[in-house]
mmCIF file of C-alpha atoms and ligand atoms in Angstrom:
data_model
loop_
_atom_site.group_PDB
_atom_site.id
_atom_site.type_symbol
_atom_site.label_atom_id
_atom_site.label_comp_id
_atom_site.label_asym_id
_atom_site.label_seq_id
_atom_site.Cartn_x
_atom_site.Cartn_y
_atom_site.Cartn_z
ATOM 1 C CA LYS A 1 2.140 -16.710 -15.459
ATOM 2 C CA VAL A 2 1.295 -12.816 -16.498
ATOM 3 C CA GLY A 3 -2.442 -13.198 -17.764
ATOM 4 C CA HIS A 4 -3.679 -12.990 -21.678
ATOM 5 C CA GLY A 5 -5.619 -11.022 -23.695
ATOM 6 C CA GLU A 6 -4.956 -7.472 -22.201
ATOM 7 C CA LYS A 7 -4.272 -4.796 -24.179
ATOM 8 C CA VAL A 8 -0.894 -4.146 -23.516
ATOM 9 C CA THR A 9 -0.891 -0.278 -24.130
ATOM 10 C CA GLN A 10 2.195 2.508 -23.809
ATOM 11 C CA LYS A 11 3.131 2.952 -19.790
ATOM 12 C CA ARG A 12 1.812 6.357 -19.099
ATOM 13 C CA ASN A 13 3.763 9.038 -16.120
ATOM 14 C CA VAL A 14 1.450 10.183 -13.728
ATOM 15 C CA GLY A 15 1.058 14.178 -14.016
ATOM 16 C CA GLY A 16 3.987 15.917 -11.967
ATOM 17 C CA VAL A 17 4.370 12.792 -9.327
ATOM 18 C CA GLY A 18 8.488 12.338 -9.074
ATOM 19 C CA LYS A 19 8.853 8.891 -8.239
ATOM 20 C CA VAL A 20 6.319 6.324 -7.665
ATOM 21 C CA ILE A 21 6.036 3.332 -4.325
ATOM 22 C CA ALA A 22 4.318 0.098 -4.260
ATOM 23 C CA ILE A 23 3.770 -1.424 -0.945
ATOM 24 C CA ALA A 24 2.392 -4.675 -1.799
ATOM 25 C CA SER A 25 1.827 -7.948 0.343
ATOM 26 C CA GLY A 26 0.766 -11.012 -0.431
ATOM 27 C CA LYS A 27 -1.474 -11.670 2.565
ATOM 28 C CA GLY A 28 -3.852 -9.417 4.176
ATOM 29 C CA GLY A 29 -3.258 -8.341 7.734
ATOM 30 C CA VAL A 30 -0.267 -7.551 7.378
ATOM 31 C CA GLY A 31 0.564 -3.546 7.671
ATOM 32 C CA LYS A 32 1.010 -3.131 4.847
ATOM 33 C CA SER A 33 -1.135 0.104 5.091
ATOM 34 C CA THR A 34 0.160 0.973 8.401
ATOM 35 C CA VAL A 35 3.745 0.470 6.386
ATOM 36 C CA ALA A 36 2.766 2.937 3.475
ATOM 37 C CA VAL A 37 0.645 5.088 5.439
ATOM 38 C CA ASN A 38 3.534 5.599 7.551
ATOM 39 C CA LEU A 39 6.080 5.403 4.996
ATOM 40 C CA ALA A 40 4.846 8.485 3.262
ATOM 41 C CA LEU A 41 4.696 10.104 6.409
ATOM 42 C CA SER A 42 7.817 9.642 7.248
ATOM 43 C CA LEU A 43 8.607 10.936 3.576
ATOM 44 C CA LYS A 44 6.359 13.974 4.747
ATOM 45 C CA LYS A 45 8.685 15.091 7.911
ATOM 46 C CA MET A 46 11.931 15.005 5.158
ATOM 47 C CA ASN A 47 9.728 17.631 4.060
ATOM 48 C CA LYS A 48 8.678 15.903 0.677
ATOM 49 C CA LYS A 49 5.466 16.076 -1.177
ATOM 50 C CA VAL A 50 3.892 12.616 -0.860
ATOM 51 C CA GLY A 51 0.291 11.533 -2.356
ATOM 52 C CA LEU A 52 -1.132 8.869 -1.164
ATOM 53 C CA LEU A 53 -3.614 6.235 -2.862
ATOM 54 C CA ASP A 54 -5.429 3.746 -1.569
ATOM 55 C CA ALA A 55 -5.611 0.997 -4.359
ATOM 56 C CA ASP A 56 -6.720 -2.001 -1.918
ATOM 57 C CA ILE A 57 -10.545 -1.171 -3.933
ATOM 58 C CA TYR A 58 -11.769 -4.410 -1.527
ATOM 59 C CA GLY A 59 -10.731 -3.547 1.535
ATOM 60 C CA PRO A 60 -9.743 0.093 1.720
ATOM 61 C CA SER A 61 -8.485 0.830 5.464
ATOM 62 C CA LEU A 62 -6.832 4.294 4.854
ATOM 63 C CA PRO A 63 -9.600 6.375 5.302
ATOM 64 C CA MET A 64 -9.373 5.182 8.978
ATOM 65 C CA LEU A 65 -5.817 5.099 9.190
ATOM 66 C CA LEU A 66 -5.597 8.710 8.716
ATOM 67 C CA LYS A 67 -9.029 9.507 10.398
ATOM 68 C CA LYS A 68 -10.763 10.489 6.949
ATOM 69 C CA ARG A 69 -13.882 7.865 7.562
ATOM 70 C CA GLY A 70 -17.144 9.591 5.767
ATOM 71 C CA GLU A 71 -15.296 12.279 4.141
ATOM 72 C CA LYS A 72 -16.321 12.774 0.757
ATOM 73 C CA PRO A 73 -13.766 14.462 -2.107
ATOM 74 C CA ARG A 74 -14.635 17.437 -4.176
ATOM 75 C CA ALA A 75 -13.818 17.740 -7.985
ATOM 76 C CA ASN A 76 -12.468 21.092 -8.844
ATOM 77 C CA ASP A 77 -13.837 23.572 -11.671
ATOM 78 C CA LYS A 78 -11.455 20.912 -14.361
ATOM 79 C CA LYS A 79 -13.485 18.419 -13.500
ATOM 80 C CA LYS A 80 -10.612 16.757 -11.329
ATOM 81 C CA ILE A 81 -11.051 14.834 -8.163
ATOM 82 C CA ILE A 82 -9.261 16.639 -5.474
ATOM 83 C CA PRO A 83 -7.402 14.641 -2.981
ATOM 84 C CA LEU A 84 -8.684 15.200 0.765
ATOM 85 C CA ASP A 85 -5.749 16.366 2.849
ATOM 86 C CA SER A 86 -4.709 14.329 6.186
ATOM 87 C CA TYR A 87 -1.796 15.664 8.084
ATOM 88 C CA GLY A 88 -0.283 17.145 5.487
ATOM 89 C CA LEU A 89 -0.483 14.360 2.992
ATOM 90 C CA LYS A 90 -2.463 13.899 -0.285
ATOM 91 C CA LEU A 91 -5.632 11.412 -0.102
ATOM 92 C CA MET A 92 -7.657 9.418 -1.980
ATOM 93 C CA SER A 93 -9.735 6.309 -2.220
ATOM 94 C CA PHE A 94 -11.828 4.201 -2.838
ATOM 95 C CA GLY A 95 -13.197 3.618 0.605
ATOM 96 C CA LEU A 96 -13.904 7.840 0.053
ATOM 97 C CA PHE A 97 -16.952 6.792 -2.512
ATOM 98 C CA VAL A 98 -18.703 3.688 -1.156
ATOM 99 C CA ASN A 99 -20.265 2.989 1.930
ATOM 100 C CA GLU A 100 -17.898 1.463 4.549
ATOM 101 C CA ASP A 101 -19.998 -1.714 5.994
ATOM 102 C CA GLU A 102 -20.906 -3.306 2.045
ATOM 103 C CA PRO A 103 -19.443 -5.082 -0.690
ATOM 104 C CA VAL A 104 -17.165 -4.225 -3.579
ATOM 105 C CA ILE A 105 -18.489 -7.074 -6.217
ATOM 106 C CA TRP A 106 -16.906 -6.198 -9.255
ATOM 107 C CA ARG A 107 -15.190 -7.887 -11.955
ATOM 108 C CA GLY A 108 -11.099 -6.612 -13.256
ATOM 109 C CA PRO A 109 -12.090 -4.468 -16.120
ATOM 110 C CA MET A 110 -14.045 -2.365 -14.006
ATOM 111 C CA LEU A 111 -10.627 -2.495 -10.931
ATOM 112 C CA GLY A 112 -8.694 -1.406 -13.386
ATOM 113 C CA GLY A 113 -10.561 1.714 -15.114
ATOM 114 C CA VAL A 114 -11.030 2.714 -11.147
ATOM 115 C CA LEU A 115 -7.727 2.720 -10.366
ATOM 116 C CA ASN A 116 -6.970 4.438 -13.855
ATOM 117 C CA GLN A 117 -9.532 7.323 -12.369
ATOM 118 C CA PHE A 118 -7.848 7.475 -9.381
ATOM 119 C CA LEU A 119 -3.892 8.189 -11.095
ATOM 120 C CA PHE A 120 -5.136 10.260 -14.195
ATOM 121 C CA ASP A 121 -8.369 11.876 -12.919
ATOM 122 C CA VAL A 122 -6.393 12.568 -9.248
ATOM 123 C CA ASP A 123 -5.624 16.686 -8.529
ATOM 124 C CA TRP A 124 -2.498 15.039 -7.498
ATOM 125 C CA GLY A 125 -0.980 18.631 -8.076
ATOM 126 C CA GLN A 126 3.422 18.272 -8.101
ATOM 127 C CA LEU A 127 4.598 15.322 -6.252
ATOM 128 C CA ASP A 128 8.162 13.599 -4.584
ATOM 129 C CA TYR A 129 6.472 11.414 -3.662
ATOM 130 C CA LEU A 130 3.276 9.166 -4.844
ATOM 131 C CA ILE A 131 2.652 5.668 -2.696
ATOM 132 C CA ILE A 132 0.377 3.740 -3.106
ATOM 133 C CA ASP A 133 -1.704 0.286 -1.211
ATOM 134 C CA LEU A 134 -2.379 -1.993 -3.098
ATOM 135 C CA PRO A 135 -4.703 -4.725 -2.700
ATOM 136 C CA PRO A 136 -3.088 -7.585 -1.375
ATOM 137 C CA GLY A 137 -2.357 -10.720 -3.795
ATOM 138 C CA THR A 138 -1.363 -10.966 -7.681
ATOM 139 C CA GLY A 139 -4.575 -9.826 -8.961
ATOM 140 C CA ASP A 140 -6.443 -7.454 -11.241
ATOM 141 C CA VAL A 141 -5.059 -3.711 -9.985
ATOM 142 C CA GLN A 142 -1.575 -4.901 -9.478
ATOM 143 C CA LEU A 143 -1.715 -6.176 -13.093
ATOM 144 C CA SER A 144 -3.281 -2.915 -14.165
ATOM 145 C CA MET A 145 -0.934 -0.819 -12.515
ATOM 146 C CA ALA A 146 2.423 -2.786 -13.914
ATOM 147 C CA GLN A 147 0.896 -1.725 -17.448
ATOM 148 C CA THR A 148 -0.616 1.473 -17.008
ATOM 149 C CA ILE A 149 2.139 3.223 -15.645
ATOM 150 C CA ASN A 150 5.864 3.492 -14.643
ATOM 151 C CA VAL A 151 6.448 1.868 -11.172
ATOM 152 C CA ASP A 152 9.779 3.493 -9.497
ATOM 153 C CA GLY A 153 9.853 0.075 -7.182
ATOM 154 C CA ALA A 154 7.460 -1.572 -5.300
ATOM 155 C CA VAL A 155 8.033 -2.752 -1.170
ATOM 156 C CA ILE A 156 6.743 -6.361 -0.210
ATOM 157 C CA VAL A 157 5.452 -5.934 3.471
ATOM 158 C CA SER A 158 5.531 -9.962 5.179
ATOM 159 C CA THR A 159 5.229 -10.772 8.682
ATOM 160 C CA PRO A 160 8.169 -13.347 9.505
ATOM 161 C CA GLN A 161 5.244 -16.917 8.933
ATOM 162 C CA ASP A 162 5.983 -19.294 6.190
ATOM 163 C CA VAL A 163 2.700 -18.773 5.197
ATOM 164 C CA ALA A 164 2.808 -14.890 5.096
ATOM 165 C CA LEU A 165 6.141 -15.596 3.373
ATOM 166 C CA LEU A 166 4.675 -18.095 0.490
ATOM 167 C CA ASP A 167 2.479 -15.349 -0.930
ATOM 168 C CA ALA A 168 5.084 -12.393 -0.689
ATOM 169 C CA THR A 169 7.161 -14.348 -2.381
ATOM 170 C CA LYS A 170 4.394 -15.255 -5.626
ATOM 171 C CA GLY A 171 4.214 -10.898 -4.569
ATOM 172 C CA LEU A 172 8.042 -10.533 -5.244
ATOM 173 C CA LYS A 173 7.846 -12.733 -8.607
ATOM 174 C CA MET A 174 5.005 -11.352 -10.286
ATOM 175 C CA PHE A 175 6.732 -7.860 -9.975
ATOM 176 C CA ASN A 176 9.523 -9.585 -11.589
ATOM 177 C CA GLN A 177 7.656 -11.008 -13.952
ATOM 178 C CA VAL A 178 5.813 -7.270 -14.872
ATOM 179 C CA LYS A 179 9.456 -5.881 -15.433
ATOM 180 C CA THR A 180 8.434 -3.580 -11.763
ATOM 181 C CA PRO A 181 12.052 -2.734 -10.020
ATOM 182 C CA VAL A 182 11.474 -3.894 -6.200
ATOM 183 C CA LEU A 183 12.989 -2.302 -3.937
ATOM 184 C CA GLY A 184 12.923 -5.134 -0.846
ATOM 185 C CA MET A 185 11.098 -6.345 1.990
ATOM 186 C CA VAL A 186 9.939 -5.048 5.071
ATOM 187 C CA GLU A 187 8.844 -7.581 8.102
ATOM 188 C CA ASN A 188 6.439 -6.520 10.083
ATOM 189 C CA MET A 189 4.922 -7.659 13.153
ATOM 190 C CA SER A 190 8.795 -8.524 13.389
ATOM 191 C CA SER A 191 8.436 -9.589 17.557
ATOM 192 C CA PHE A 192 6.924 -8.744 21.003
ATOM 193 C CA VAL A 193 8.442 -7.096 23.307
ATOM 194 C CA CYS A 194 6.752 -7.670 26.912
ATOM 195 C CA HIS A 195 6.597 -4.392 28.729
ATOM 196 C CA LYS A 196 6.671 -6.217 31.759
ATOM 197 C CA CYS A 197 9.128 -8.964 31.567
ATOM 198 C CA GLY A 198 11.385 -6.922 28.541
ATOM 199 C CA GLU A 199 12.132 -10.514 27.138
ATOM 200 C CA GLU A 200 11.420 -10.546 23.915
ATOM 201 C CA HIS A 201 8.600 -12.758 21.843
ATOM 202 C CA PHE A 202 8.859 -14.101 18.404
ATOM 203 C CA VAL A 203 4.907 -14.371 17.435
ATOM 204 C CA PHE A 204 5.661 -15.500 13.947
ATOM 205 C CA GLY A 205 8.507 -17.419 14.176
ATOM 206 C CA LYS A 206 11.973 -15.698 14.057
ATOM 207 C CA GLU A 207 13.673 -13.549 10.782
ATOM 208 C CA GLY A 208 11.762 -15.356 8.919
ATOM 209 C CA VAL A 209 12.206 -12.053 6.441
ATOM 210 C CA LYS A 210 16.035 -12.102 6.077
ATOM 211 C CA SER A 211 15.974 -15.661 5.652
ATOM 212 C CA LYS A 212 13.400 -15.314 2.600
ATOM 213 C CA VAL A 213 15.272 -12.075 0.724
ATOM 214 C CA GLU A 214 18.629 -13.834 0.319
ATOM 215 C CA GLU A 215 16.726 -16.115 -1.440
ATOM 216 C CA LEU A 216 15.378 -13.936 -3.886
ATOM 217 C CA LYS A 217 18.086 -11.495 -4.055
ATOM 218 C CA THR A 218 16.238 -8.901 -3.069
ATOM 219 C CA LYS A 219 17.003 -6.478 0.215
ATOM 220 C CA TYR A 220 16.014 -6.525 3.712
ATOM 221 C CA LEU A 221 14.842 -3.050 4.600
ATOM 222 C CA GLY A 222 14.489 -3.667 8.075
ATOM 223 C CA LYS A 223 12.119 -4.699 10.911
ATOM 224 C CA ILE A 224 9.515 -3.907 12.478
ATOM 225 C CA PRO A 225 7.952 -4.971 16.166
ATOM 226 C CA LEU A 226 4.641 -5.950 17.106
ATOM 227 C CA ASP A 227 3.590 -3.554 19.353
ATOM 228 C CA ILE A 228 0.389 -1.714 20.409
ATOM 229 C CA GLU A 229 0.920 1.940 20.001
ATOM 230 C CA ILE A 230 0.454 1.444 16.295
ATOM 231 C CA ARG A 231 -3.271 -0.494 16.837
ATOM 232 C CA LYS A 232 -3.820 1.345 18.917
ATOM 233 C CA GLY A 233 -2.553 4.551 16.680
ATOM 234 C CA SER A 234 -4.494 2.550 13.495
ATOM 235 C CA ASP A 235 -7.872 2.079 14.515
ATOM 236 C CA GLU A 236 -8.440 6.031 16.342
ATOM 237 C CA GLY A 237 -6.842 7.055 13.012
ATOM 238 C CA LYS A 238 -3.461 8.804 14.439
ATOM 239 C CA PRO A 239 -0.730 6.918 12.902
HETATM 240 P P1 ADP B 1 -2.777 -4.941 5.250
HETATM 241 O O1 ADP B 1 -3.178 -3.665 4.554
HETATM 242 O O2 ADP B 1 -1.548 -5.954 6.158
HETATM 243 O O3 ADP B 1 -3.772 -5.836 5.718
HETATM 244 P P2 ADP B 1 -3.236 -3.030 7.752
HETATM 245 O O4 ADP B 1 -1.734 -2.667 8.042
HETATM 246 O O5 ADP B 1 -4.222 -3.036 7.790
HETATM 247 O O6 ADP B 1 -2.220 -4.633 7.424
HETATM 248 O O7 ADP B 1 -2.620 -4.289 9.395
HETATM 249 C C1 ADP B 1 -3.823 -5.079 9.839
HETATM 250 C C2 ADP B 1 -4.026 -4.730 11.845
HETATM 251 O O8 ADP B 1 -2.846 -4.971 12.250
HETATM 252 C C3 ADP B 1 -4.405 -3.058 11.997
HETATM 253 O O9 ADP B 1 -5.057 -3.160 12.729
HETATM 254 C C4 ADP B 1 -3.168 -2.347 12.202
HETATM 255 O O10 ADP B 1 -3.179 -1.601 13.412
HETATM 256 C C5 ADP B 1 -2.700 -4.055 13.122
HETATM 257 N N1 ADP B 1 -0.748 -3.561 12.994
HETATM 258 C C6 ADP B 1 -0.020 -3.263 11.739
HETATM 259 N N2 ADP B 1 1.314 -3.114 11.470
HETATM 260 C C7 ADP B 1 1.607 -3.758 13.690
HETATM 261 C C8 ADP B 1 2.269 -3.994 14.484
HETATM 262 N N3 ADP B 1 3.845 -3.667 13.899
HETATM 263 N N4 ADP B 1 1.888 -3.902 15.723
HETATM 264 C C9 ADP B 1 0.666 -3.352 15.996
HETATM 265 N N5 ADP B 1 -0.204 -3.877 15.621
HETATM 266 C C10 ADP B 1 -0.389 -4.012 14.209
#
């Protein structure tokens, strides 16, 4: 069920931003942030102007993935926060404002407040795409986002594993309920190809997402293998 008692106001557009794409997952650790970063960079390669908003407030990982740990954003003379630039992407993350090893102990309304600030008090400038890296699950941030702005599409990332798919299904149904269009699902960690023997291993099960999209009447956007280079790149901030 979609929450209750929330004041639903008119949805706003984020000034200067073309399309807003949200990257979601049911569970953490399935590669949502990795997909968000690499999607943003791929759009950048197509000469698009791209911003990346890390809305994973309890576990912001984009500063690490984009080699911006420890950097502090500044404000401009109009009191707007200037996003950081990383690999030509504009980046804003809650992780830039808190100590990495301190837990964020916040309640729902505060999460909505910080999301609003990141959407409307950041000087995003002219963007073709704003990619939002959501927290896992179906919580306050997702709901605030869906009620505050017009999201052009959500992409749901899942591994082929049943437990991940179950939660991804809930995510998809939440977006349907709040009338946010779902673009489709990405199967991450789809399989592992052994560098020695060349054999393909289906570590998290085979084609779980592919079978799920039919059932959920959504699109299969593609698959990404489990690859040690992806993990290394993330840890080194070199996506
Ligand atoms: P989430 O945002 O869903 O919590 P992340 O994108 O942070 O997940 O990924 C979790 C971890 O798994 C990271 O260390 C990342 O580098 C690694 N990872 C993600 N996708 C892959 C992949 N296809 N192959 C290897 N490692 C991956």
